[in-house]
Amino acid sequence: MRVLIVEDDPMMQLGLEQVLSDCPDITLVGIAEDGYLGVEAAKEKKPDIVIMDIGLPRLDGIAATKQIKEILPEIRVVMLTSHTAETEVLASLSSGADAYCVKGASVDSLIVAIQAAYEGATYLDPQVARLVMEHLKPPTPQTTNLGTLSPRELEVLKLMVEGKSNPEIAEALYLSPNTIKTHVRGIMNKLAVDDRVMVAVVALRSGLV
């Protein structure tokens, strides 16, 4: 696994370097000290994993993650931060982060998060998992239009749950990105949610996919 660190704290940088150097399956390809440099480094080095802090100079980690995911959606992002407030956690996930770790957690937890993200899974630190699940509880079927999704919307929904970006969905279904954007908006309206993370949770819990 090729890993890029985006972290402005020199002590955290050293600590992460040491942790990663002890893992034979991980190669550190670079360190960036702010979000802007992190995006540039991701474009240049194309790592498998980016370990991203939130509180970064110039461009925060949430905005940097969003930019990286828009440019290179195949890159997996692991948030490693001291932030545990609901707004930061949910904004991170909505920006496309694949894992969320809290600084101070065990080294093993970080390695598990990196491995999970690399394999295409989502990892949430236990400190924030309950908060996220409480927030993402889907509306009851009585308040949504679960049965009104068209066959095409169900196809799009399945690919969304798989973590595909709009361009990837468009390519898979031989449709234009604008058409996919329209379908995604329609799905969100029918499921009464306002971001892709919540779409996935409602779909999975409701048995739609």
Tab-separated table of C-alpha atoms in Angstrom:
chain	number	residue	atom	x	y	z
A	1	MET	CA	0.000	0.000	0.000
A	2	ARG	CA	1.388	3.388	-1.004
A	3	VAL	CA	0.521	5.965	1.660
A	4	LEU	CA	0.650	9.773	1.675
A	5	ILE	CA	0.492	11.686	4.987
A	6	VAL	CA	-1.155	15.128	5.090
A	7	GLU	CA	-0.399	16.523	8.555
A	8	ASP	CA	0.989	19.847	9.776
A	9	ASP	CA	2.174	18.778	13.249
A	10	PRO	CA	5.869	17.735	13.046
A	11	MET	CA	5.537	15.401	16.031
A	12	MET	CA	2.551	13.638	14.470
A	13	GLN	CA	4.461	13.380	11.199
A	14	LEU	CA	7.356	11.636	12.970
A	15	GLY	CA	5.010	9.358	14.878
A	16	LEU	CA	3.156	8.325	11.753
A	17	GLU	CA	6.401	7.745	9.870
A	18	GLN	CA	7.534	5.398	12.637
A	19	VAL	CA	4.225	3.522	12.715
A	20	LEU	CA	4.177	3.057	8.960
A	21	SER	CA	7.848	2.057	8.774
A	22	ASP	CA	7.052	-0.896	11.048
A	23	CYS	CA	4.506	-2.215	8.538
A	24	PRO	CA	6.116	-4.224	5.733
A	25	ASP	CA	3.053	-3.882	3.501
A	26	ILE	CA	3.090	-0.068	3.615
A	27	THR	CA	5.332	2.327	1.676
A	28	LEU	CA	5.331	6.009	2.628
A	29	VAL	CA	5.414	8.043	-0.585
A	30	GLY	CA	5.371	11.529	0.902
A	31	ILE	CA	4.317	14.024	3.570
A	32	ALA	CA	2.395	17.257	2.926
A	33	GLU	CA	2.039	19.986	5.530
A	34	ASP	CA	-1.223	21.588	4.410
A	35	GLY	CA	-4.336	20.700	2.479
A	36	TYR	CA	-3.316	22.435	-0.720
A	37	LEU	CA	0.022	20.622	-0.837
A	38	GLY	CA	-1.814	17.417	0.052
A	39	VAL	CA	-4.016	17.692	-3.041
A	40	GLU	CA	-0.997	18.433	-5.235
A	41	ALA	CA	0.949	15.509	-3.753
A	42	ALA	CA	-2.007	13.167	-4.284
A	43	LYS	CA	-2.193	14.173	-7.951
A	44	GLU	CA	1.545	13.725	-8.413
A	45	LYS	CA	2.178	10.546	-6.441
A	46	LYS	CA	-1.219	8.834	-6.788
A	47	PRO	CA	-1.064	6.939	-3.475
A	48	ASP	CA	-3.461	4.168	-2.548
A	49	ILE	CA	-4.183	5.794	0.821
A	50	VAL	CA	-4.071	9.365	2.122
A	51	ILE	CA	-3.907	9.856	5.888
A	52	MET	CA	-5.540	13.261	6.333
A	53	ASP	CA	-5.776	15.661	9.268
A	54	ILE	CA	-8.747	18.053	9.418
A	55	GLY	CA	-7.195	21.164	10.962
A	56	LEU	CA	-4.725	22.054	8.209
A	57	PRO	CA	-3.370	25.425	7.044
A	58	ARG	CA	-4.529	27.056	3.806
A	59	LEU	CA	-6.987	24.292	2.907
A	60	ASP	CA	-8.603	22.172	5.611
A	61	GLY	CA	-8.657	18.396	5.432
A	62	ILE	CA	-12.352	18.184	4.585
A	63	ALA	CA	-12.007	20.451	1.559
A	64	ALA	CA	-8.773	18.715	0.548
A	65	THR	CA	-10.475	15.310	0.730
A	66	LYS	CA	-13.327	16.536	-1.455
A	67	GLN	CA	-10.887	17.826	-4.064
A	68	ILE	CA	-8.843	14.612	-4.065
A	69	LYS	CA	-11.970	12.478	-4.433
A	70	GLU	CA	-13.230	14.591	-7.317
A	71	ILE	CA	-9.925	14.298	-9.172
A	72	LEU	CA	-8.878	10.764	-8.175
A	73	PRO	CA	-11.897	8.926	-6.713
A	74	GLU	CA	-9.945	5.670	-6.483
A	75	ILE	CA	-7.703	7.103	-3.742
A	76	ARG	CA	-8.895	6.092	-0.273
A	77	VAL	CA	-8.790	8.714	2.473
A	78	VAL	CA	-8.322	7.956	6.179
A	79	MET	CA	-9.119	10.897	8.439
A	80	LEU	CA	-6.819	10.970	11.476
A	81	THR	CA	-7.791	13.849	13.690
A	82	SER	CA	-8.528	15.055	17.201
A	83	HIS	CA	-11.892	16.391	16.005
A	84	THR	CA	-14.868	14.379	17.249
A	85	ALA	CA	-17.638	16.989	16.900
A	86	GLU	CA	-20.650	15.864	14.884
A	87	THR	CA	-20.214	18.543	12.228
A	88	GLU	CA	-16.595	17.616	11.491
A	89	VAL	CA	-17.255	13.872	11.460
A	90	LEU	CA	-20.253	14.073	9.149
A	91	ALA	CA	-18.630	16.670	6.906
A	92	SER	CA	-15.601	14.391	6.556
A	93	LEU	CA	-17.722	11.432	5.509
A	94	SER	CA	-19.778	13.556	3.142
A	95	SER	CA	-16.565	14.838	1.532
A	96	GLY	CA	-15.696	11.262	0.634
A	97	ALA	CA	-13.492	10.068	3.514
A	98	ASP	CA	-13.393	6.264	3.755
A	99	ALA	CA	-12.258	5.956	7.377
A	100	TYR	CA	-12.288	8.129	10.474
A	101	CYS	CA	-9.734	7.665	13.263
A	102	VAL	CA	-9.246	9.755	16.375
A	103	LYS	CA	-5.735	10.808	17.357
A	104	GLY	CA	-4.619	9.020	20.492
A	105	ALA	CA	-6.254	5.750	19.497
A	106	SER	CA	-4.096	2.640	19.345
A	107	VAL	CA	-1.665	2.033	16.524
A	108	ASP	CA	-3.543	-1.174	15.765
A	109	SER	CA	-6.727	0.823	15.176
A	110	LEU	CA	-4.985	3.021	12.631
A	111	ILE	CA	-3.570	0.019	10.782
A	112	VAL	CA	-7.014	-1.627	10.771
A	113	ALA	CA	-8.512	1.586	9.360
A	114	ILE	CA	-5.868	1.796	6.635
A	115	GLN	CA	-6.373	-1.841	5.677
A	116	ALA	CA	-10.162	-1.492	5.673
A	117	ALA	CA	-10.020	1.595	3.468
A	118	TYR	CA	-7.570	-0.102	1.105
A	119	GLU	CA	-9.959	-3.045	0.744
A	120	GLY	CA	-12.879	-0.736	-0.053
A	121	ALA	CA	-14.585	-0.879	3.345
A	122	THR	CA	-15.485	1.962	5.701
A	123	TYR	CA	-13.968	2.273	9.181
A	124	LEU	CA	-15.268	4.464	11.991
A	125	ASP	CA	-13.476	4.946	15.286
A	126	PRO	CA	-15.675	3.601	18.121
A	127	GLN	CA	-15.660	7.113	19.630
A	128	VAL	CA	-17.588	8.481	16.676
A	129	ALA	CA	-19.414	5.420	15.324
A	130	ARG	CA	-22.433	5.776	17.619
A	131	LEU	CA	-22.711	9.487	16.837
A	132	VAL	CA	-22.680	8.813	13.113
A	133	MET	CA	-25.196	5.987	13.229
A	134	GLU	CA	-27.569	8.034	15.361
A	135	HIS	CA	-27.400	10.862	12.868
A	136	LEU	CA	-27.793	8.584	9.891
A	137	LYS	CA	-30.806	6.677	11.135
A	138	PRO	CA	-33.060	6.560	8.093
A	139	PRO	CA	-36.538	8.028	8.100
A	140	THR	CA	-39.289	5.500	8.611
A	141	PRO	CA	-40.794	4.020	5.447
A	142	GLN	CA	-43.915	6.072	6.079
A	143	THR	CA	-41.944	9.290	5.526
A	144	THR	CA	-40.078	8.238	2.390
A	145	ASN	CA	-40.943	7.044	-1.098
A	146	LEU	CA	-38.919	3.838	-1.042
A	147	GLY	CA	-41.176	2.091	-3.528
A	148	THR	CA	-41.221	4.872	-6.107
A	149	LEU	CA	-37.656	4.518	-7.373
A	150	SER	CA	-37.545	3.703	-11.071
A	151	PRO	CA	-35.554	0.713	-12.384
A	152	ARG	CA	-32.867	3.125	-13.624
A	153	GLU	CA	-32.725	4.887	-10.251
A	154	LEU	CA	-32.273	1.508	-8.562
A	155	GLU	CA	-29.340	0.786	-10.883
A	156	VAL	CA	-27.788	4.133	-9.990
A	157	LEU	CA	-28.503	3.557	-6.302
A	158	LYS	CA	-26.702	0.202	-6.308
A	159	LEU	CA	-23.583	1.798	-7.778
A	160	MET	CA	-23.778	4.695	-5.297
A	161	VAL	CA	-23.834	2.223	-2.407
A	162	GLU	CA	-20.747	0.585	-3.919
A	163	GLY	CA	-18.998	3.938	-3.577
A	164	LYS	CA	-18.926	4.813	-7.274
A	165	SER	CA	-18.591	8.463	-8.250
A	166	ASN	CA	-20.976	10.099	-10.729
A	167	PRO	CA	-18.486	9.786	-13.629
A	168	GLU	CA	-17.923	6.100	-12.802
A	169	ILE	CA	-21.688	5.470	-12.683
A	170	ALA	CA	-22.118	7.289	-15.974
A	171	GLU	CA	-19.470	5.094	-17.594
A	172	ALA	CA	-20.937	1.895	-16.160
A	173	LEU	CA	-24.465	2.677	-17.359
A	174	TYR	CA	-23.464	4.360	-20.632
A	175	LEU	CA	-25.172	7.599	-19.629
A	176	SER	CA	-23.996	11.201	-19.444
A	177	PRO	CA	-22.722	12.637	-16.135
A	178	ASN	CA	-25.536	15.197	-16.203
A	179	THR	CA	-28.117	12.420	-16.489
A	180	ILE	CA	-26.548	10.634	-13.525
A	181	LYS	CA	-26.556	13.868	-11.527
A	182	THR	CA	-30.291	14.179	-12.206
A	183	HIS	CA	-30.915	10.588	-11.106
A	184	VAL	CA	-28.866	11.097	-7.923
A	185	ARG	CA	-30.855	14.212	-7.074
A	186	GLY	CA	-34.104	12.325	-7.660
A	187	ILE	CA	-32.975	9.436	-5.453
A	188	MET	CA	-32.047	11.802	-2.623
A	189	ASN	CA	-35.412	13.527	-2.878
A	190	LYS	CA	-37.341	10.249	-2.805
A	191	LEU	CA	-35.332	8.887	0.131
A	192	ALA	CA	-35.622	12.213	1.982
A	193	VAL	CA	-31.871	12.543	2.542
A	194	ASP	CA	-29.341	15.162	1.524
A	195	ASP	CA	-26.006	13.430	1.001
A	196	ARG	CA	-24.561	10.234	-0.480
A	197	VAL	CA	-23.606	8.717	2.877
A	198	MET	CA	-27.207	8.865	4.047
A	199	VAL	CA	-28.409	7.453	0.724
A	200	ALA	CA	-26.259	4.370	1.302
A	201	VAL	CA	-27.427	3.884	4.881
A	202	VAL	CA	-31.127	4.222	3.994
A	203	ALA	CA	-30.747	1.894	1.025
A	204	LEU	CA	-28.938	-0.816	2.980
A	205	ARG	CA	-31.218	-0.675	6.019
A	206	SER	CA	-34.329	-0.669	3.876
A	207	GLY	CA	-33.175	-3.633	1.794
A	208	LEU	CA	-33.279	-1.671	-1.438
A	209	VAL	CA	-29.901	-3.065	-2.501
